[in-house]
Tab-separated table of C-alpha atoms and ligand atoms in Angstrom:
chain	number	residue	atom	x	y	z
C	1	UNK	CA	0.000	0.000	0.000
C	2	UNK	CA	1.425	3.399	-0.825
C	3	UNK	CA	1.279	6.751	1.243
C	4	UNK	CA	-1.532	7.847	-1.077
C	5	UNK	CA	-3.321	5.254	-1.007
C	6	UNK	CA	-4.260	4.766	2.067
C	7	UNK	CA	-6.283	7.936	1.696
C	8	UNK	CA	-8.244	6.502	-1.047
C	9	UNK	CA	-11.968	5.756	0.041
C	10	UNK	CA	-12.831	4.180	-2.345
C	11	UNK	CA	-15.953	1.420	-1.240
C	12	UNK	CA	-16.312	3.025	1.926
C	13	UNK	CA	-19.674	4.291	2.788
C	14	UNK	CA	-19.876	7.466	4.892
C	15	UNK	CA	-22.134	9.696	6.164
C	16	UNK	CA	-22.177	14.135	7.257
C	17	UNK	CA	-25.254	15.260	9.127
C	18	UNK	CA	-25.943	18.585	8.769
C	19	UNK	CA	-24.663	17.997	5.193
C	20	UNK	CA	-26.652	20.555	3.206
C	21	UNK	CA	-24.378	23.586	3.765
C	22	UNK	CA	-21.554	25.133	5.187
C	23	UNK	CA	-18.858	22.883	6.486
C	24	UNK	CA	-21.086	19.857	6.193
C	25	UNK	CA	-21.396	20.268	2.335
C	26	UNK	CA	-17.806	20.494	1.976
C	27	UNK	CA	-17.100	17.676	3.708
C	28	UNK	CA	-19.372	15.518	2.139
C	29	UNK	CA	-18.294	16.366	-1.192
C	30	UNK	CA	-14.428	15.641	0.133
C	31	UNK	CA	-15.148	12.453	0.882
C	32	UNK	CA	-17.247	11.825	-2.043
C	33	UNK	CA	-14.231	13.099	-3.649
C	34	UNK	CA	-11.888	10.945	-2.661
C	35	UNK	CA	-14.154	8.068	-3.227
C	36	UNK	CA	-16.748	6.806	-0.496
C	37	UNK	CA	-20.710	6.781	-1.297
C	38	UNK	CA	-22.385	9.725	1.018
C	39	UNK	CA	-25.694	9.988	2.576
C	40	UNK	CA	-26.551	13.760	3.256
C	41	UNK	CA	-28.485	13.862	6.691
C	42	UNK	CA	-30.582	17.265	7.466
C	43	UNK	CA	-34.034	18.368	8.503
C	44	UNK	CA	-34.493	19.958	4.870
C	45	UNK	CA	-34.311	16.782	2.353
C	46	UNK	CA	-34.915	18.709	-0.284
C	47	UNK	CA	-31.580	21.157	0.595
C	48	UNK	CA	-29.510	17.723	1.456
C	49	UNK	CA	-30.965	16.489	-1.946
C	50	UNK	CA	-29.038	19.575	-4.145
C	51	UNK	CA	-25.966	18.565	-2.364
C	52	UNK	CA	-26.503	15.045	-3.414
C	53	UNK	CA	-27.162	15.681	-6.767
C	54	UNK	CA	-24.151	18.013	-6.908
C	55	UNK	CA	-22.184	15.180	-6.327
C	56	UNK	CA	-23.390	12.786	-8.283
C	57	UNK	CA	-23.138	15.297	-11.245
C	58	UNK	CA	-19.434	15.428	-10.437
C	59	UNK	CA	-19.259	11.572	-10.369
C	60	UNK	CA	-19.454	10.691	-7.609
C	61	UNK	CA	-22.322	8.464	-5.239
C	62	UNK	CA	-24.568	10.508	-3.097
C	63	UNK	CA	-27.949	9.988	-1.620
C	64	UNK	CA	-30.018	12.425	0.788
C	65	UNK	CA	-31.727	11.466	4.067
C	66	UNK	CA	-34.299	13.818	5.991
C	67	UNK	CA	-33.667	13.453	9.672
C	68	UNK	CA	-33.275	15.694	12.938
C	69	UNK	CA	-30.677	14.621	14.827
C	70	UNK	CA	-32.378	15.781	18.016
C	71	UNK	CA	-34.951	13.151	17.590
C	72	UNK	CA	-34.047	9.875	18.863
C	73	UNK	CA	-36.861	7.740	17.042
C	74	UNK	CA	-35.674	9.423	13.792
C	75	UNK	CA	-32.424	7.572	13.698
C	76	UNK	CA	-33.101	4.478	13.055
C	77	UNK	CA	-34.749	4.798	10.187
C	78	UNK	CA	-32.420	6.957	9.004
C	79	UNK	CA	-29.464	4.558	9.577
C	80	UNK	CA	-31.495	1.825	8.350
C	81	UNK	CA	-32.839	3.874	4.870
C	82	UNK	CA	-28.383	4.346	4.305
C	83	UNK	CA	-27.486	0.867	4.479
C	84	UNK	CA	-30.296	-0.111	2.784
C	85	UNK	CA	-29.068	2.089	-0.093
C	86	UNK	CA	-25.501	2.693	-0.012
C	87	UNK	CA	-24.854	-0.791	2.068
C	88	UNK	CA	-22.979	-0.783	5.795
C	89	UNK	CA	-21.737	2.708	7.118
C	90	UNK	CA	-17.925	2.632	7.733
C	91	UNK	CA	-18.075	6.643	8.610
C	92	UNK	CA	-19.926	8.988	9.917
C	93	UNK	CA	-19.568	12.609	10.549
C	94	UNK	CA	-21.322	14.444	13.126
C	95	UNK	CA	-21.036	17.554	11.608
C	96	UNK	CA	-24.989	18.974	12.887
C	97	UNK	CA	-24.454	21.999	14.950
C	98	UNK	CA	-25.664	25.300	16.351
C	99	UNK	CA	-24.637	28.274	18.280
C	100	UNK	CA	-26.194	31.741	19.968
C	101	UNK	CA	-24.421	34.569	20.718
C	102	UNK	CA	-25.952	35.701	24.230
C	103	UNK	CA	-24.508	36.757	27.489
C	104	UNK	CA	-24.567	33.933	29.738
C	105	UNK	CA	-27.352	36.045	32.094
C	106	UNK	CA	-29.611	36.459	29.051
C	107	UNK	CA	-29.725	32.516	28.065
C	108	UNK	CA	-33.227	31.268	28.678
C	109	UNK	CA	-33.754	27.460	29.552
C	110	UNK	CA	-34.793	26.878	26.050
C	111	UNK	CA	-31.750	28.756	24.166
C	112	UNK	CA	-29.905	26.552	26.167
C	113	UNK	CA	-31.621	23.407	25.703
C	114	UNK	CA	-31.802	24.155	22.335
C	115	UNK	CA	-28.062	24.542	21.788
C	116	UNK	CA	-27.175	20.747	24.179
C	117	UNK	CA	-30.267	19.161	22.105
C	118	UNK	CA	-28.352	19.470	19.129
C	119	UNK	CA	-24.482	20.035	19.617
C	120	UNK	CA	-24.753	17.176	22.054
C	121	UNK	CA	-27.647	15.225	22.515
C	122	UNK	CA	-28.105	15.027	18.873
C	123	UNK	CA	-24.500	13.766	18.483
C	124	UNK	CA	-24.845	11.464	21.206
C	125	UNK	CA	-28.214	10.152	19.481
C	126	UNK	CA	-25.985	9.355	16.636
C	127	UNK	CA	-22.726	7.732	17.643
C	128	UNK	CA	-24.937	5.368	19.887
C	129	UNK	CA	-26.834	3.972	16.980
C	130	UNK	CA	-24.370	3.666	14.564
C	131	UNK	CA	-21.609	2.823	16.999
C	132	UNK	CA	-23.805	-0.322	17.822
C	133	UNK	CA	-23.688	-1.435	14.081
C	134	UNK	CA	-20.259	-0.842	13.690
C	135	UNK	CA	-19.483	-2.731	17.123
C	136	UNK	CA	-21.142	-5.396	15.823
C	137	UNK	CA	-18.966	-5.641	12.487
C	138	UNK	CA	-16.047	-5.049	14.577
C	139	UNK	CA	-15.131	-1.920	12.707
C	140	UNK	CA	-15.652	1.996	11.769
C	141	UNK	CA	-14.673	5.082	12.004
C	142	UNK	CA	-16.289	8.414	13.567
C	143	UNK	CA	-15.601	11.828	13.558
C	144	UNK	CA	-17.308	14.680	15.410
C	145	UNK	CA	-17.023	18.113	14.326
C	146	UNK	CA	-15.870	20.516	17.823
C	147	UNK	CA	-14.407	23.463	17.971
C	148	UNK	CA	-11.801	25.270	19.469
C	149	UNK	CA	-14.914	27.028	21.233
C	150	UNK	CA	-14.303	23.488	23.500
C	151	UNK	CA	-10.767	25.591	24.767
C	152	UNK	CA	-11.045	28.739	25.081
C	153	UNK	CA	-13.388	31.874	25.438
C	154	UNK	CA	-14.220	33.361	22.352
C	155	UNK	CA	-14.745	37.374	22.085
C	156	UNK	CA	-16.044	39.799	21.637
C	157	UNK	CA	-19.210	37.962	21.309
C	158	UNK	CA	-20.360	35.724	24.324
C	159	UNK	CA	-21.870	31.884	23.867
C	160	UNK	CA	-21.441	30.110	26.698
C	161	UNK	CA	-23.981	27.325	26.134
C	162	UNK	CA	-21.762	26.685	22.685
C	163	UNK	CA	-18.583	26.391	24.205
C	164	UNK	CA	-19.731	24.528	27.102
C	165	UNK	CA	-21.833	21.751	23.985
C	166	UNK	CA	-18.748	21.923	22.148
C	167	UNK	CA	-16.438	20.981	25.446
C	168	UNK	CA	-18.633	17.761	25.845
C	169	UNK	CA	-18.339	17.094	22.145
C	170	UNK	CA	-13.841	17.012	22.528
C	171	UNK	CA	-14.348	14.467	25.513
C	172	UNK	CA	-17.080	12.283	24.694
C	173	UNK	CA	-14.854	11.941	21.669
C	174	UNK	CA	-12.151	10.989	24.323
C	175	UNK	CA	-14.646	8.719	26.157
C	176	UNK	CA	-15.684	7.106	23.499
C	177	UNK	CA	-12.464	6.671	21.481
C	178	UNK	CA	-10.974	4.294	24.525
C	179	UNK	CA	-14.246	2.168	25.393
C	180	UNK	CA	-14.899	1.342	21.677
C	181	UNK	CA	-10.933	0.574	20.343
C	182	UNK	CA	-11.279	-2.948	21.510
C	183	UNK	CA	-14.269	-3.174	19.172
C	184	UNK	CA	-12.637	-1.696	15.673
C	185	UNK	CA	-13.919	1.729	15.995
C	186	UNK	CA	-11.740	4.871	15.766
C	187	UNK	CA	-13.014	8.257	17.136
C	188	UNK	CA	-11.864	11.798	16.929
C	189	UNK	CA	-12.622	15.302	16.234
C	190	UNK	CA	-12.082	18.577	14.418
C	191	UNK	CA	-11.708	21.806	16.085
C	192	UNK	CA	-12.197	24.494	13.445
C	193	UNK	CA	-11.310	27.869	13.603
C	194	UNK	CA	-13.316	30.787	12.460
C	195	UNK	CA	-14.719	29.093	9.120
C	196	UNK	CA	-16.771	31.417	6.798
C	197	UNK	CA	-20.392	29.860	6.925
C	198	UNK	CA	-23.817	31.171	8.089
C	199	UNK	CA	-22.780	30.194	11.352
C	200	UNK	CA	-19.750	32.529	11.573
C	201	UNK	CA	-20.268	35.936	10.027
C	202	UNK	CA	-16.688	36.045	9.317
C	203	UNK	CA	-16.623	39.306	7.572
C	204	UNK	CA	-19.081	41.465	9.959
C	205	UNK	CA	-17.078	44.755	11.178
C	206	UNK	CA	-17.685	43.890	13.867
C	207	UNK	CA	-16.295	40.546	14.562
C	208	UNK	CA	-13.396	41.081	12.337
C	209	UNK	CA	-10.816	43.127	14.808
C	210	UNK	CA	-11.046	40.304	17.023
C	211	UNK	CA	-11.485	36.873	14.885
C	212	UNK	CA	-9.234	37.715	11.890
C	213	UNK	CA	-7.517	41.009	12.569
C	214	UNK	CA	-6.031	39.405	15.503
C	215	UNK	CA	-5.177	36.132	14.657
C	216	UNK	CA	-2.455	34.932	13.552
C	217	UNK	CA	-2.506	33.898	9.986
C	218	UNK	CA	-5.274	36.951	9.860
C	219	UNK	CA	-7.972	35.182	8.112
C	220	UNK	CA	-10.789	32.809	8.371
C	221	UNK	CA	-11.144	29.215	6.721
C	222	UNK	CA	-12.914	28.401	3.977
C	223	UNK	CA	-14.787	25.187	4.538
C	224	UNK	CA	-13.185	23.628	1.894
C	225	UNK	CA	-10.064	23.848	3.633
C	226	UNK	CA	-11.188	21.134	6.337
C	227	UNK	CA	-12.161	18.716	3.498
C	228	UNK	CA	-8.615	17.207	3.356
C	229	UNK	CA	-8.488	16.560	6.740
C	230	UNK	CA	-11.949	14.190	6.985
C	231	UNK	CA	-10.415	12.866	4.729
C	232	UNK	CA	-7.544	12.024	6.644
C	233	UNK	CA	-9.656	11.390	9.895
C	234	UNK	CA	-11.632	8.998	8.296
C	235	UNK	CA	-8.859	7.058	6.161
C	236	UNK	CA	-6.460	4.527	6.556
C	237	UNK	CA	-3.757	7.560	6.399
C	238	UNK	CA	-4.426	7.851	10.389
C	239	UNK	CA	-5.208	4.640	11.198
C	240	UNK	CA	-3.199	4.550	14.640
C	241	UNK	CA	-5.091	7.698	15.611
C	242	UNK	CA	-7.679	7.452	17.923
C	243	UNK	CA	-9.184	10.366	20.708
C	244	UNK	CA	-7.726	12.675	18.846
C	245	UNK	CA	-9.157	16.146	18.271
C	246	UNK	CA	-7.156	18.006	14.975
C	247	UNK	CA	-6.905	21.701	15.613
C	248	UNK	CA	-7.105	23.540	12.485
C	249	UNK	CA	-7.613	26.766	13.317
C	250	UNK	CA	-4.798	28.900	11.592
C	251	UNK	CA	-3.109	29.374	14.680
C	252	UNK	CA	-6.206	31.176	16.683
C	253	UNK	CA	-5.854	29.457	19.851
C	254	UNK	CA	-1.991	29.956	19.768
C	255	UNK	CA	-2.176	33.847	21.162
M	301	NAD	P1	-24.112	26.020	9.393
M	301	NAD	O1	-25.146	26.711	10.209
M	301	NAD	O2	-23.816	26.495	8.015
M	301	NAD	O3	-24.423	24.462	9.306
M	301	NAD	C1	-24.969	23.724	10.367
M	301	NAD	C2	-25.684	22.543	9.785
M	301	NAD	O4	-26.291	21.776	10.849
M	301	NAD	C3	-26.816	22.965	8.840
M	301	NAD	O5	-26.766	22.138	7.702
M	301	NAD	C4	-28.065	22.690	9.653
M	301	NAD	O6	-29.181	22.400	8.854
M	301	NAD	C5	-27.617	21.461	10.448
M	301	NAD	N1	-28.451	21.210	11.618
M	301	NAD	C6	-28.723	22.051	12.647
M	301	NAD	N2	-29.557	21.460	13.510
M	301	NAD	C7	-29.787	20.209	13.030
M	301	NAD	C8	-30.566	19.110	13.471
M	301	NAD	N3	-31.294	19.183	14.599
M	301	NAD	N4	-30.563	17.969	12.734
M	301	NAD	C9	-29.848	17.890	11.587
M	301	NAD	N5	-29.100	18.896	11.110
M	301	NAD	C10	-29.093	20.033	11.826
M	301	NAD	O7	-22.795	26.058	10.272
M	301	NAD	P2	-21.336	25.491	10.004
M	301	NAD	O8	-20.412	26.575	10.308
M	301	NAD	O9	-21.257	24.787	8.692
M	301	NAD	O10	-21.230	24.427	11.209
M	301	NAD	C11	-21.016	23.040	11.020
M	301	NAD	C12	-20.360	22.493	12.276
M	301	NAD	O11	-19.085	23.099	12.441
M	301	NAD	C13	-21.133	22.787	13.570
M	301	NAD	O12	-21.064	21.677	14.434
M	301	NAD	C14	-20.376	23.958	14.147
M	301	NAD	O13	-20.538	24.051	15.546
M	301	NAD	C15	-18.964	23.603	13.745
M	301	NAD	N6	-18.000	24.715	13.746
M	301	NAD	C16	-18.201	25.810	12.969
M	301	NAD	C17	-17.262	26.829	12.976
M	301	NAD	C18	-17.406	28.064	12.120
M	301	NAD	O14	-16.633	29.025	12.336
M	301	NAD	N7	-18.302	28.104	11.168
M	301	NAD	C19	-16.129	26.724	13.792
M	301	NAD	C20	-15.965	25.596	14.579
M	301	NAD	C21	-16.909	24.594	14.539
């Protein structure tokens, strides 16, 4: 086996929620890219569906799945609907996330319920289910999106429900990454940066000073930038990596 190849995904079959935009699309069409079949999750099938098709149309295998992750009953199906389809999943990318920018004394119960239901109750939904199926093959490969919101205190805007969801996502990775090794599966995470989406306004005056004026390599991400390293993540390229969580940030967290 080469260095290159063992990046090659070719047969795998691998799965982004939150899929139908921002980093999610780019990931998706990364892997797709480098060969695996994808299943777009989101709420919107019809928005996962133009991903899909965008993929397809650029050869590759795609198929689109409606399903909130914040409903447990939902995922099932929607695991069951993939490997119908595209046949057993070998990776899957919890990529499904939200944030709110609110001082922690203005967050009501439901902002913040609304931020855990997703960032990590949604997650959690996910790697249960499909860590079951791959525990029972004996193999697979996960990958949450974090943040390096999980690390430090990001300003000048304040989201404490965010950073605190996004701190449980880097060590349930952890947790999860040593009690399922024995059983084939690998675990890790991303920690983006600032990455130019709907999420992250990245060129609002009023963010800028602080997120790109002051970092580093003075600039935010494009999401196409983290493709390569899902890629990696969910390869044979790191296949003695396991609990880890892959800053890329440009150097944010560094200062
Ligand atoms: P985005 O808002 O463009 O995308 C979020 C995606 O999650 C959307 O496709 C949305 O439909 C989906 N989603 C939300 N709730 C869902 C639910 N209940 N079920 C299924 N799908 C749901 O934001 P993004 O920037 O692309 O964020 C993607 C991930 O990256 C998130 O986990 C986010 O926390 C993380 N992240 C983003 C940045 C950034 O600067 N943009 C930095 C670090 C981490």
């Amino acid at each position: 086996m080469t260095v290159m190849s063992k990046f090659d995904l070719t047969g795998k079959v691998a799965v982004v929620t939150g899929g139908n935009g921002g980093i999610g699309e780019a990931l998706a069409h990364a892997l797709a890219e480098a060969g695996a079949a994808v299943a777009i999750v989101a709420r919107r099938v019809d928005k996962a569906e133009t991903v899909a098709a965008a993929i397809r149309e650029a050869g590759g295998q795609a198929m689109a799945v409606g399903a909130d992750v914040t409903d447990v009953d939902a995922i099932e199906p929607m695991l069951d609907s993939i490997e119908s389809e595209l046949g057993p999943i070998d990776i899957f990318v919890n990529n499904a996330g939200i944030c709110e920018h609110k001082p922690a004394l203005d967050v009501t119960p439901e902002g913040w319920r609304q931020i855990f239901d997703v960032n990590v109750h949604g997650l959690w939904n996910c790697c249960q289910a499909v860590g079951r199926r791959m525990a029972q093959r004996g193999s697979g490969n996960i990958i949450n999106v974090g943040s390096i919101s999980a690390e430090i205190v990001n300003r000048p805007q304040m989201q404490p429900a965010y950073n605190a969801s996004k701190a449980a996502v880097h060590q349930l990775t952890k947790s999860l990454a040593a009690e399922w090794a024995p059983s084939g599966i690998r675990v890790n995470a991303i920690a983006p940066g600032y990455v130019g989406t709907e999420m992250a306004e990245v060129d609002n005056p009023k963010f800028k000073p602080y997120w790109i004026d002051d970092a580093p390599m003075q600039r935010a991400a494009t999401p196409e930038e983290l493709g390569p390293s899902i890629v990696y993540l969910a390869s044979e390229a790191s296949s003695f990596m396991t609990g880890s969580i892959l800053k890329i940030d440009g150097g944010y967290t560094l200062w």
